[in-house]
C-alpha cells in the first residue's frame, strides 16, 4: 500500500521522505508552500521543492564538513535519536 500524506499549515520546510526499493529512506522533497486553508484542500495544493535538483549544491556544501564540526564554547549539539546529530555550523574560514 502506498500513501502520500499531504503537509499541513506549519509544515513548511519539512521533508517529504520516501522509502526506496532497497528500504533506505531518502528525502525527496521539502515542503515549500502549504495552504493556510488546511490539509488536502481542493485547488490548494501543497508544493514541494525537488531535493534531487540541488544534489550538486548539497554535495559541495557537505564536502566542506568532512567530519563533525567542533563546537565552540557554549554551543550544544542535539542528538535526535535517529543516528543523526544536529549542530550549529559556522562558515569555514578561508
Steps between C-alpha positions, in 0.01 A plus 500: 500500500635844407375814670603861440421711803464869429662768709298723730536867586819541701675214319687729259865398483417147608614194306314271261670168582462196275620144542705369207492148356799409724306616810719809548311817586585810296382860503330554164348841567477795736159660563524840331139616513217378719154655476374684805158343428614165634605160375375350176296805397367487144696729263744589781785255449800450719811589299829317555851593387668207322810425709676316215515830309743620768718187534816665365459801732431276802809290419716812464384641834530166680851439362622794709403305813706184468450428869265622767574863581664591828253687714605834641464565869133548580374320186306178542428207273165326506478125447172432323501132593509388135876476450533864407639797684391855435759760585548870455717532188718801441635605162856366460776759501674541164 
